[in-house]
PDB file of C-alpha atoms in Angstrom:
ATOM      1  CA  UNK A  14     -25.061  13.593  23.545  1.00  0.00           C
ATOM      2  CA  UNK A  15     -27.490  10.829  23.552  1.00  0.00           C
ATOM      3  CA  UNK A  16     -25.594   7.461  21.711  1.00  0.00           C
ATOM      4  CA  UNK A  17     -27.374   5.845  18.709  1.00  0.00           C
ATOM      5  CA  UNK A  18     -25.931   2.677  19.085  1.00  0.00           C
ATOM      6  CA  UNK A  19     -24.100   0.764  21.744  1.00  0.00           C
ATOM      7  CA  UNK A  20     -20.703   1.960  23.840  1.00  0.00           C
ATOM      8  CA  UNK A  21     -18.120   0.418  22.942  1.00  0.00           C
ATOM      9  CA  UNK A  22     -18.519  -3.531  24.999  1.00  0.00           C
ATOM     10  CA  UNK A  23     -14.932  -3.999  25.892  1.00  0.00           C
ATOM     11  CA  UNK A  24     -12.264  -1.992  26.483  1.00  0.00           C
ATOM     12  CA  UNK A  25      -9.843  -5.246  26.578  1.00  0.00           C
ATOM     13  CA  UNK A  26      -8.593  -4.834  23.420  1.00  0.00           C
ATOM     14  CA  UNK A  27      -6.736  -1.686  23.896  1.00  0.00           C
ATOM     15  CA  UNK A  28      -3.786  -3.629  25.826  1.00  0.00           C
ATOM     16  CA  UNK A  29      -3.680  -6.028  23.075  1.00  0.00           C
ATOM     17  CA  UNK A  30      -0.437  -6.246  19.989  1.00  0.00           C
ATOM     18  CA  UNK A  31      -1.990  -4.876  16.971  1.00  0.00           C
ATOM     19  CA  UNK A  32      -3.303  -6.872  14.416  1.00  0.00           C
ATOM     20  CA  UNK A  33      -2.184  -6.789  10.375  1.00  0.00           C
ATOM     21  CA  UNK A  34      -5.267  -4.947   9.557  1.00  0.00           C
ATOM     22  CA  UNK A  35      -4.174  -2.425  12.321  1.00  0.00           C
ATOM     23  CA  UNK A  36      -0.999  -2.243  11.589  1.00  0.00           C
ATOM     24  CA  UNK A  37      -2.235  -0.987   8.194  1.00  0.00           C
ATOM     25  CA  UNK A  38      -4.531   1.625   9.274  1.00  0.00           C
ATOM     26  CA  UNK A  39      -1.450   2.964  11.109  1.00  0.00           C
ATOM     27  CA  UNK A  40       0.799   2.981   8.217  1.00  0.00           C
ATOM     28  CA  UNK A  41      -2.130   4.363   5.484  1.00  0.00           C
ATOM     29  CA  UNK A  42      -3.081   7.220   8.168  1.00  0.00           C
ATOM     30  CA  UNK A  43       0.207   9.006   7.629  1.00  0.00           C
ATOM     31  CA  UNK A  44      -0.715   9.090   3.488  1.00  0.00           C
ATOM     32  CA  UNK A  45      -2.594  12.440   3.848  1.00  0.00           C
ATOM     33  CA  UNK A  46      -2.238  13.192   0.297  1.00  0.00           C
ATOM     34  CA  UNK A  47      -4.082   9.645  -0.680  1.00  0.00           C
ATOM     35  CA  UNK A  48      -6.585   9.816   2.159  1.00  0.00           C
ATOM     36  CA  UNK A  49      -7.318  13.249   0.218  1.00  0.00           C
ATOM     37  CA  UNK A  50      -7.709  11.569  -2.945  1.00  0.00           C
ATOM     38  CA  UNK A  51     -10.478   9.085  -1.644  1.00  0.00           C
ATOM     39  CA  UNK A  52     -12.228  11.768   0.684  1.00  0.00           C
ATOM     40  CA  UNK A  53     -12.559  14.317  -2.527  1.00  0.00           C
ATOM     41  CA  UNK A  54     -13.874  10.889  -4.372  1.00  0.00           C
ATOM     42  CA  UNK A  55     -16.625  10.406  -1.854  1.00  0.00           C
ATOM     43  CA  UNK A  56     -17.509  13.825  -0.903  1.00  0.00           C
ATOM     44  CA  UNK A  57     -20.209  15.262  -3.384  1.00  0.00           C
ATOM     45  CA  UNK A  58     -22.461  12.413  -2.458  1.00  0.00           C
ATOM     46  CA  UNK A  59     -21.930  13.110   1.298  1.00  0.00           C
ATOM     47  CA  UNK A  60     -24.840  14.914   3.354  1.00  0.00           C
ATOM     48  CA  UNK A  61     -24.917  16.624   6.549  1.00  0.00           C
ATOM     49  CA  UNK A  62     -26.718  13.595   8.419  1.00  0.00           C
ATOM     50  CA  UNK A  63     -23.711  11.146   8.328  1.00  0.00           C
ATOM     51  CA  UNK A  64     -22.982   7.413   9.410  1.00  0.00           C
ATOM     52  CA  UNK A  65     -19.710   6.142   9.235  1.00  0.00           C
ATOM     53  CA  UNK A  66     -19.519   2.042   9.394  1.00  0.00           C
ATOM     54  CA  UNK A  67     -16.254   0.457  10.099  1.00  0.00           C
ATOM     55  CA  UNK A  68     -14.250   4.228  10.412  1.00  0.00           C
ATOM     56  CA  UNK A  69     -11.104   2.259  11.736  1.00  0.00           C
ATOM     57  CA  UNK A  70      -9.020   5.130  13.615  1.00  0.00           C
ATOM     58  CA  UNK A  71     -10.567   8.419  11.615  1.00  0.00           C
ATOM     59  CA  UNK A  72      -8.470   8.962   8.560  1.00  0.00           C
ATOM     60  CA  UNK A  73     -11.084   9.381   6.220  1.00  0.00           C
ATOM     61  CA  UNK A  74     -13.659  10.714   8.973  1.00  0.00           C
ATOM     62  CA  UNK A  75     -11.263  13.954   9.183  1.00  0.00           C
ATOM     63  CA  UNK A  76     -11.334  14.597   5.853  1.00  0.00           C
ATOM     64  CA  UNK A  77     -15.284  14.834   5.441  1.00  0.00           C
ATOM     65  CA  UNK A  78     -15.631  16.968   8.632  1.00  0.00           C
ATOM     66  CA  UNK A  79     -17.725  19.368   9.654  1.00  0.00           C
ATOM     67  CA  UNK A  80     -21.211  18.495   9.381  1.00  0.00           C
ATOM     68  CA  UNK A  81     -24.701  18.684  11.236  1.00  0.00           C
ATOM     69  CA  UNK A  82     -23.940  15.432  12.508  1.00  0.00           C
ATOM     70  CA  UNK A  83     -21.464  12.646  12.179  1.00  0.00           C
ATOM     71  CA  UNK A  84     -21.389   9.522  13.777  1.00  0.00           C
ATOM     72  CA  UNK A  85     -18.413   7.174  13.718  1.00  0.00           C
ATOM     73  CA  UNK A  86     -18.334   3.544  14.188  1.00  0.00           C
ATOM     74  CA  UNK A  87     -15.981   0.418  14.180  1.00  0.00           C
ATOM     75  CA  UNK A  88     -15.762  -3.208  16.314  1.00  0.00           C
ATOM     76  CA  UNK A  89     -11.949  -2.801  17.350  1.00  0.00           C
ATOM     77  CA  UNK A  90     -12.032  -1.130  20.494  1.00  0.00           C
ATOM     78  CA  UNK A  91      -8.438   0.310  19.690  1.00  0.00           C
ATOM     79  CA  UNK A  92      -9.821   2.136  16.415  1.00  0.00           C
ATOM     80  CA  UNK A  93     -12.716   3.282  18.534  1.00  0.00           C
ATOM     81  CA  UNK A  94     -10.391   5.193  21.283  1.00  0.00           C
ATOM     82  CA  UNK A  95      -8.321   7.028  18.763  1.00  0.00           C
ATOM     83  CA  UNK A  96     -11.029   8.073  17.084  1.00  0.00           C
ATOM     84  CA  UNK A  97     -12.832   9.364  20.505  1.00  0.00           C
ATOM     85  CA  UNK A  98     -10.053  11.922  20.188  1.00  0.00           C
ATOM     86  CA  UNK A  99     -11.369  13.966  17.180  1.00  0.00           C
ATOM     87  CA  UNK A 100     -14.768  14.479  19.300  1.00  0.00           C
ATOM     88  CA  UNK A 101     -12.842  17.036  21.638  1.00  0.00           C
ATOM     89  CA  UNK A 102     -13.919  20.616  20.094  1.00  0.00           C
ATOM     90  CA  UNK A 103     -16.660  18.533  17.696  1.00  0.00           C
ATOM     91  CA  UNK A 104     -19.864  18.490  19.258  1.00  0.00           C
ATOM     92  CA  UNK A 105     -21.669  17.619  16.188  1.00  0.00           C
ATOM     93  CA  UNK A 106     -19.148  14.224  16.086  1.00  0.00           C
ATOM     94  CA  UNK A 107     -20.456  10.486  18.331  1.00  0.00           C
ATOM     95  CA  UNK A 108     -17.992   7.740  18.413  1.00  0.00           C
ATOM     96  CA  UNK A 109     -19.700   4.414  18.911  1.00  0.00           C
ATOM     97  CA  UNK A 110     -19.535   0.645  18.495  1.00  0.00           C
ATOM     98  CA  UNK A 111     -21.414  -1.002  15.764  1.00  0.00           C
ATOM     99  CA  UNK A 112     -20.977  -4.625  14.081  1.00  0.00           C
ATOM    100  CA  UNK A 113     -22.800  -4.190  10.744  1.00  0.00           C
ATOM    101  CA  UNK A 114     -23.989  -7.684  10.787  1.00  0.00           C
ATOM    102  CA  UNK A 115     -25.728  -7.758  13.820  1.00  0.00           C
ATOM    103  CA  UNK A 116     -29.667  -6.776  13.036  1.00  0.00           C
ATOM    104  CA  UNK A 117     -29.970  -6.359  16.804  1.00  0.00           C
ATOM    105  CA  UNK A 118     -27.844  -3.248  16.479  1.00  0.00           C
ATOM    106  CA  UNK A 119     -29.802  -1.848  13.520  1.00  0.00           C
ATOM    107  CA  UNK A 120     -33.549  -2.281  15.382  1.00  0.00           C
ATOM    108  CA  UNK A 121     -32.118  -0.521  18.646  1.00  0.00           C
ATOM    109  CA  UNK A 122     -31.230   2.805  16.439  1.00  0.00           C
ATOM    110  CA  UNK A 123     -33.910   5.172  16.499  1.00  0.00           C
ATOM    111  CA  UNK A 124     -32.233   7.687  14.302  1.00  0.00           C
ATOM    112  CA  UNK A 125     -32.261   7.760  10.306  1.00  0.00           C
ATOM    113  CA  UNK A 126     -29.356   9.393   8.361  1.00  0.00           C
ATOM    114  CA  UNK A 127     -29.035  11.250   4.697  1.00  0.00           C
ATOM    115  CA  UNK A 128     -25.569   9.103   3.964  1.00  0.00           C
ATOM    116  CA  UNK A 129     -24.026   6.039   5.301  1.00  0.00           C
ATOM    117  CA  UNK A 130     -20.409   5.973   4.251  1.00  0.00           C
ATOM    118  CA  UNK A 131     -19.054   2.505   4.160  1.00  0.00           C
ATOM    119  CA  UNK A 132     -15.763   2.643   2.985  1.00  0.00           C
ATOM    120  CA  UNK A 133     -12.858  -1.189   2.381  1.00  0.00           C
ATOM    121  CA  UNK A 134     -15.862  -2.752   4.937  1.00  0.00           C
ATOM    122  CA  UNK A 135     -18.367  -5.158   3.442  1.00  0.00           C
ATOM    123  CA  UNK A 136     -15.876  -6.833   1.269  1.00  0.00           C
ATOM    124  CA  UNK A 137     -14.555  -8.238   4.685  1.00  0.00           C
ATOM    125  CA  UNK A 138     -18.000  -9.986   5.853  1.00  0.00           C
ATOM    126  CA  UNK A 139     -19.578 -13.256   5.050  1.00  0.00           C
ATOM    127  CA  UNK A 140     -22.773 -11.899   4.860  1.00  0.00           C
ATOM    128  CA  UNK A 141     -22.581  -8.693   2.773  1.00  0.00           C
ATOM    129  CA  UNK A 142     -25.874  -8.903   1.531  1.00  0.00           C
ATOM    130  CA  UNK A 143     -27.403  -8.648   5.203  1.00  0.00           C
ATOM    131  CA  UNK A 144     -24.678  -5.718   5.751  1.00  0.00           C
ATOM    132  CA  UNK A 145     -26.362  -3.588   2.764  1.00  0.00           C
ATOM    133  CA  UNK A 146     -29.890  -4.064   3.928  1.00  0.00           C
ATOM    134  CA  UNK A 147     -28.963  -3.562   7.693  1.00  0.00           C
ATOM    135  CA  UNK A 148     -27.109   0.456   5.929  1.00  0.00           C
ATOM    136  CA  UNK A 149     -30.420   0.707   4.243  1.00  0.00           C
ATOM    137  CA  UNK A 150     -32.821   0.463   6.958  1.00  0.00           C
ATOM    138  CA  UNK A 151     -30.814   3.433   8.577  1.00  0.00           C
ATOM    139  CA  UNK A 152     -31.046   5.386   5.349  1.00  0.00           C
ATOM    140  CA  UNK A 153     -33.976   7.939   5.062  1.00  0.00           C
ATOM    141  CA  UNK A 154     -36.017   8.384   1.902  1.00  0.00           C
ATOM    142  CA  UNK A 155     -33.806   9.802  -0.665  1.00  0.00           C
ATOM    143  CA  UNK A 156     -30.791   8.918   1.359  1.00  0.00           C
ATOM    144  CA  UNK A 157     -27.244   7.682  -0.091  1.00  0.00           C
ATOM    145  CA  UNK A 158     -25.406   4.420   0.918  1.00  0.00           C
ATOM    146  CA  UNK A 159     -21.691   5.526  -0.178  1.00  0.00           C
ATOM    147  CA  UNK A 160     -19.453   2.048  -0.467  1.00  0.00           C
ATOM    148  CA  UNK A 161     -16.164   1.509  -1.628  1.00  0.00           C
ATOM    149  CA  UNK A 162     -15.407  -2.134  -2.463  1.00  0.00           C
ATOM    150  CA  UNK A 163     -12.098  -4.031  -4.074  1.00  0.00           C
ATOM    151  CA  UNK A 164     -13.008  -4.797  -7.681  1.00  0.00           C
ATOM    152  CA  UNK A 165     -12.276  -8.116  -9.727  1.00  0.00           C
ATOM    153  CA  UNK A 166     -12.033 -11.442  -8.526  1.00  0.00           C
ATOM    154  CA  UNK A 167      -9.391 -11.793 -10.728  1.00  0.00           C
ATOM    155  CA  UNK A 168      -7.166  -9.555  -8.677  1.00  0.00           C
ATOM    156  CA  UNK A 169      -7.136 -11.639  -5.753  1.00  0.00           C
ATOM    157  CA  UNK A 170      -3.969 -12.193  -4.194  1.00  0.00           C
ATOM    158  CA  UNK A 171      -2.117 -12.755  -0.685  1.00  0.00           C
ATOM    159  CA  UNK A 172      -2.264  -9.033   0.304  1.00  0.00           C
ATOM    160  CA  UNK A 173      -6.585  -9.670  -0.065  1.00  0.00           C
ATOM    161  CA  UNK A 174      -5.486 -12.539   2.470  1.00  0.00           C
ATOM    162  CA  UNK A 175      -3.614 -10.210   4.869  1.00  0.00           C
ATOM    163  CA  UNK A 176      -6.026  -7.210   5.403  1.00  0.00           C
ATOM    164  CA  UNK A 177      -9.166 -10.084   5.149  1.00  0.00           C
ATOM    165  CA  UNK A 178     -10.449  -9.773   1.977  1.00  0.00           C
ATOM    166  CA  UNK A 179     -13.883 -12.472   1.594  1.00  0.00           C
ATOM    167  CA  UNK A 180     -13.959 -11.640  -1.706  1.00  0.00           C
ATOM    168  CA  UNK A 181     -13.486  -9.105  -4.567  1.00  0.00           C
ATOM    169  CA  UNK A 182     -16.558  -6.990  -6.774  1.00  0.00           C
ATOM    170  CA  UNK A 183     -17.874  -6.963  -9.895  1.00  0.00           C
ATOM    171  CA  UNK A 184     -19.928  -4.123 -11.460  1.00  0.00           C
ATOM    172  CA  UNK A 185     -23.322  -7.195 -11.591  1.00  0.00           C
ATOM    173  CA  UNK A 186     -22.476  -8.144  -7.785  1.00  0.00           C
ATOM    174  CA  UNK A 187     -23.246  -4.689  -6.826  1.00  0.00           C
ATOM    175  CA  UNK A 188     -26.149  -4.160  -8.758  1.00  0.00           C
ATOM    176  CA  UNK A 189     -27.882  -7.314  -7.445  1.00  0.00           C
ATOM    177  CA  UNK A 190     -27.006  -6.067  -3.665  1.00  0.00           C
ATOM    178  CA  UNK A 191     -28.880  -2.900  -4.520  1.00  0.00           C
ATOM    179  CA  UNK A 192     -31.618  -4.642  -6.105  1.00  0.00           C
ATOM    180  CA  UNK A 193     -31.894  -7.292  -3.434  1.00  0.00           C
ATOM    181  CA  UNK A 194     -31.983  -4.548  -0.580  1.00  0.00           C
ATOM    182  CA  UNK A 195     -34.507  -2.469  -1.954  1.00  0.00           C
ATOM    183  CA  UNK A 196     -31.661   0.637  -3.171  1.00  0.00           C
ATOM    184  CA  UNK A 197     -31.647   2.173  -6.709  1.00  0.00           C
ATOM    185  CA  UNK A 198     -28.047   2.792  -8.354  1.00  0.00           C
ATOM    186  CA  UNK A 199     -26.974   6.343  -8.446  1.00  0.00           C
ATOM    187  CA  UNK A 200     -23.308   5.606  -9.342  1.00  0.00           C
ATOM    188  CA  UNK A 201     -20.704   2.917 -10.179  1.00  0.00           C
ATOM    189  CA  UNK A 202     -17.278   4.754 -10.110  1.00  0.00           C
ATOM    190  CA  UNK A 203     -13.886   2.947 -11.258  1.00  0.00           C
ATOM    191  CA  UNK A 204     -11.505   4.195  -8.840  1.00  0.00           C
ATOM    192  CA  UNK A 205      -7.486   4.041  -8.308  1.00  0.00           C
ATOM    193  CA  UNK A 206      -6.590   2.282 -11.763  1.00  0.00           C
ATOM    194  CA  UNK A 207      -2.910   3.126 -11.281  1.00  0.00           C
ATOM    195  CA  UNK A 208      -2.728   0.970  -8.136  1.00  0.00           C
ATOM    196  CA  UNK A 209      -3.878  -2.413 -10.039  1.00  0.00           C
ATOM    197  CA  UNK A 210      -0.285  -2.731 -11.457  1.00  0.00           C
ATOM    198  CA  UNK A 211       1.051  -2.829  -8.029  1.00  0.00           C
ATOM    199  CA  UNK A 212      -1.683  -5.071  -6.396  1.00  0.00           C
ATOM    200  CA  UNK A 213      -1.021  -8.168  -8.802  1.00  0.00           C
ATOM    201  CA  UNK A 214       2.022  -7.748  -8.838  1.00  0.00           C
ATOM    202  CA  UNK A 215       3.172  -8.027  -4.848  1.00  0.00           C
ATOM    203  CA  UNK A 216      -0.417  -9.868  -3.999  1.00  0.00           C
ATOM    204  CA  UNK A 217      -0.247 -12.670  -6.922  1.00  0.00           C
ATOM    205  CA  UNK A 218       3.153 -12.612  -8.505  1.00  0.00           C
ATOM    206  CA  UNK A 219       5.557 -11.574  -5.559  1.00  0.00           C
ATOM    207  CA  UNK A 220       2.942 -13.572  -2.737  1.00  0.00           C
ATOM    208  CA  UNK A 221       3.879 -10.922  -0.365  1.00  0.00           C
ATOM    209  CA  UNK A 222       2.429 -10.672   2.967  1.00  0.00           C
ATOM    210  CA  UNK A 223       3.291  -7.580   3.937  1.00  0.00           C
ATOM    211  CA  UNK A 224       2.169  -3.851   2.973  1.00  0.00           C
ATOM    212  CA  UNK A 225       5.210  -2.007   4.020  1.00  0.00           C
ATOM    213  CA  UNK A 226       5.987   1.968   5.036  1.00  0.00           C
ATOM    214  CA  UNK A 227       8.006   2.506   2.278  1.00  0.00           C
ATOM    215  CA  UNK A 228       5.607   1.589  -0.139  1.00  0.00           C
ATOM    216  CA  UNK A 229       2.624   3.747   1.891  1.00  0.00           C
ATOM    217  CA  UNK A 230       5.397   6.416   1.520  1.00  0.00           C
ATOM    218  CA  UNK A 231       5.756   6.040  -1.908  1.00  0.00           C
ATOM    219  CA  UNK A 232       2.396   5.637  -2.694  1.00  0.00           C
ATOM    220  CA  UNK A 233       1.625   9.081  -0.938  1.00  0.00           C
ATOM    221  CA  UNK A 234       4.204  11.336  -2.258  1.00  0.00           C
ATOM    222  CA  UNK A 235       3.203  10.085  -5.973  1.00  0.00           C
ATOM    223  CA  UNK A 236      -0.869  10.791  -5.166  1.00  0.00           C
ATOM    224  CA  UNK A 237      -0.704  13.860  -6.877  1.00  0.00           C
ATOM    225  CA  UNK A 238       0.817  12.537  -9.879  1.00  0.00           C
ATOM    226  CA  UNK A 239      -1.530   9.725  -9.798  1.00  0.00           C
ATOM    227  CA  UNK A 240      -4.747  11.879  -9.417  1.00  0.00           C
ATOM    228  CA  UNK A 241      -3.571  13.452 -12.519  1.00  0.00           C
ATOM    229  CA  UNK A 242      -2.907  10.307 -14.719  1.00  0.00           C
ATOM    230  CA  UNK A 243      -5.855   8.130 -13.258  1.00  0.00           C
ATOM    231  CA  UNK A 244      -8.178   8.651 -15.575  1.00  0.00           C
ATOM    232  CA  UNK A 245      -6.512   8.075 -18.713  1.00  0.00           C
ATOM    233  CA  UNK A 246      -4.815   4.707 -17.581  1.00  0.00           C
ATOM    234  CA  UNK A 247      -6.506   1.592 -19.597  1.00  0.00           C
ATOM    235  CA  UNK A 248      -6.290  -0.860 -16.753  1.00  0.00           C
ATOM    236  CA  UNK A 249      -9.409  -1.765 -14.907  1.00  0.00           C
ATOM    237  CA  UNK A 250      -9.582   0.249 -11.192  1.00  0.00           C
ATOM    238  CA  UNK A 251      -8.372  -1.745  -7.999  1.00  0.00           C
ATOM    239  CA  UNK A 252     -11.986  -0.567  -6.512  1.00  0.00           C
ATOM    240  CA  UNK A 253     -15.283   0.646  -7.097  1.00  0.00           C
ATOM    241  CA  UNK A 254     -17.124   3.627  -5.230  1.00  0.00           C
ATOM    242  CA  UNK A 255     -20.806   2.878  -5.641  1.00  0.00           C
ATOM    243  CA  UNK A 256     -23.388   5.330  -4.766  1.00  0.00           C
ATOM    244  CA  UNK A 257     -26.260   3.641  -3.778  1.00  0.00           C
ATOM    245  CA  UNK A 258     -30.248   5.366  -3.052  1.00  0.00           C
ATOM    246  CA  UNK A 259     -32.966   4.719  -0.974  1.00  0.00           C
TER     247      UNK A 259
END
């Protein structure tokens, strides 16, 4: 299968100890029921031409599988080996290397795609606004930029810190990335309201540094209570899904 962007550049990383945001991809891979939750969020606005920026080690790629086409990418060489593994018995699925800020990346790709999925990514990058217009040169005409972002400033708190939060969204700052990149608003979706409780309460009153198993644990075996409940809690979500058009 011919690559769209460039193999991975190092494979050095792989013998390293895993970082906190790692560590955390392990831990949230093993809540199925959540990574259900998000996947069943994102999926009517999912085509069949799919990129996947920052897909970490394939927890939310599984879920939106099969399509035509569907190409993963990350920077940590250790995401991008596990994730090699769901391309065995998927010849519609690529597993590449991408760094969303570099432009260099973006002007090598000679392919277009219906949906970029973007998912806990931009929020971690200096330059966010070049990240959106690097996802919408790769869009086609008519094509949706699908991005999932922390929401409110206000919620910042030490576990932002620990997984490498730059920053947290308001419903303006992602209209003015759309309108600065040239991409109409489709959608602006509060999502996961019953989780706000818990995020200022470990990540600003408790200052913990830490995002445990047994709170993943918990978290997942309560999804389908919380899926139930979400929508008629009165707290503002932890994040927004916006659903962005070229």
């Amino acid at each position: 299968m011919k690559k769209t962007f460039a193999n991975n550049p190092s494979a050095q990383g792989l013998a390293q100890p895993l970082d906190d945001g790692t560590r955390v991809l392990m831990r949230l891979a093993k809540a199925d029921r959540f990574n259900t939750w998000m996947a069943d969020a994102i999926r009517p606005f999912v085509g069949e031409k799919v990129l996947e920026i920052g897909s970490g080690i394939g927890s939310l790629t599984k879920k939106l599988l099969p399509r035509r086409s569907y190409t993963c990418t990350d920077i940590n060489p250790f995401h991008l080996e596990i994730t090699r593994r769901l391309t065995e018995s998927r010849p519609y699925l690529e597993v590449s290397y991408l760094d969303l800020n570099d432009i260099s990346e973006f002007t090598k790709a000679r392919r277009s795609f219906d949906t970029v999925v973007c998912i806990n990514v931009i929020e971690h990058l200096e330059d966010d606004l070049g990240a959106v217009k690097n996802i919408s040169s790769l869009l086609e005409p008519g094509g949706r930029a699908v991005i999932l972002v922390p929401r409110g400033q206000a919620f910042f708190g030490t576990l932002d810190e620990l997984v490498g939060h730059k920053r947290r969204y308001s419903k303006d700052m992602l209209v003015g990335l759309a309108r600065k990149t040239g991409l109409t608003v489709e959608r602006i979706i509060p999502y996961n309201r019953v989780s706000t409780v818990f995020w200022v309460l470990n990540g600003q009153v408790l200052k913990k540094r830490s995002f445990g198993g047994f709170q993943v644990y918990m978290m997942d075996l309560l999804t389908p209570l919380f899926r139930r409940v979400d929508r008629f809690i009165p707290s503002p979500s932890l994040s927004y899904l916006a659903v962005f058009r070229k």
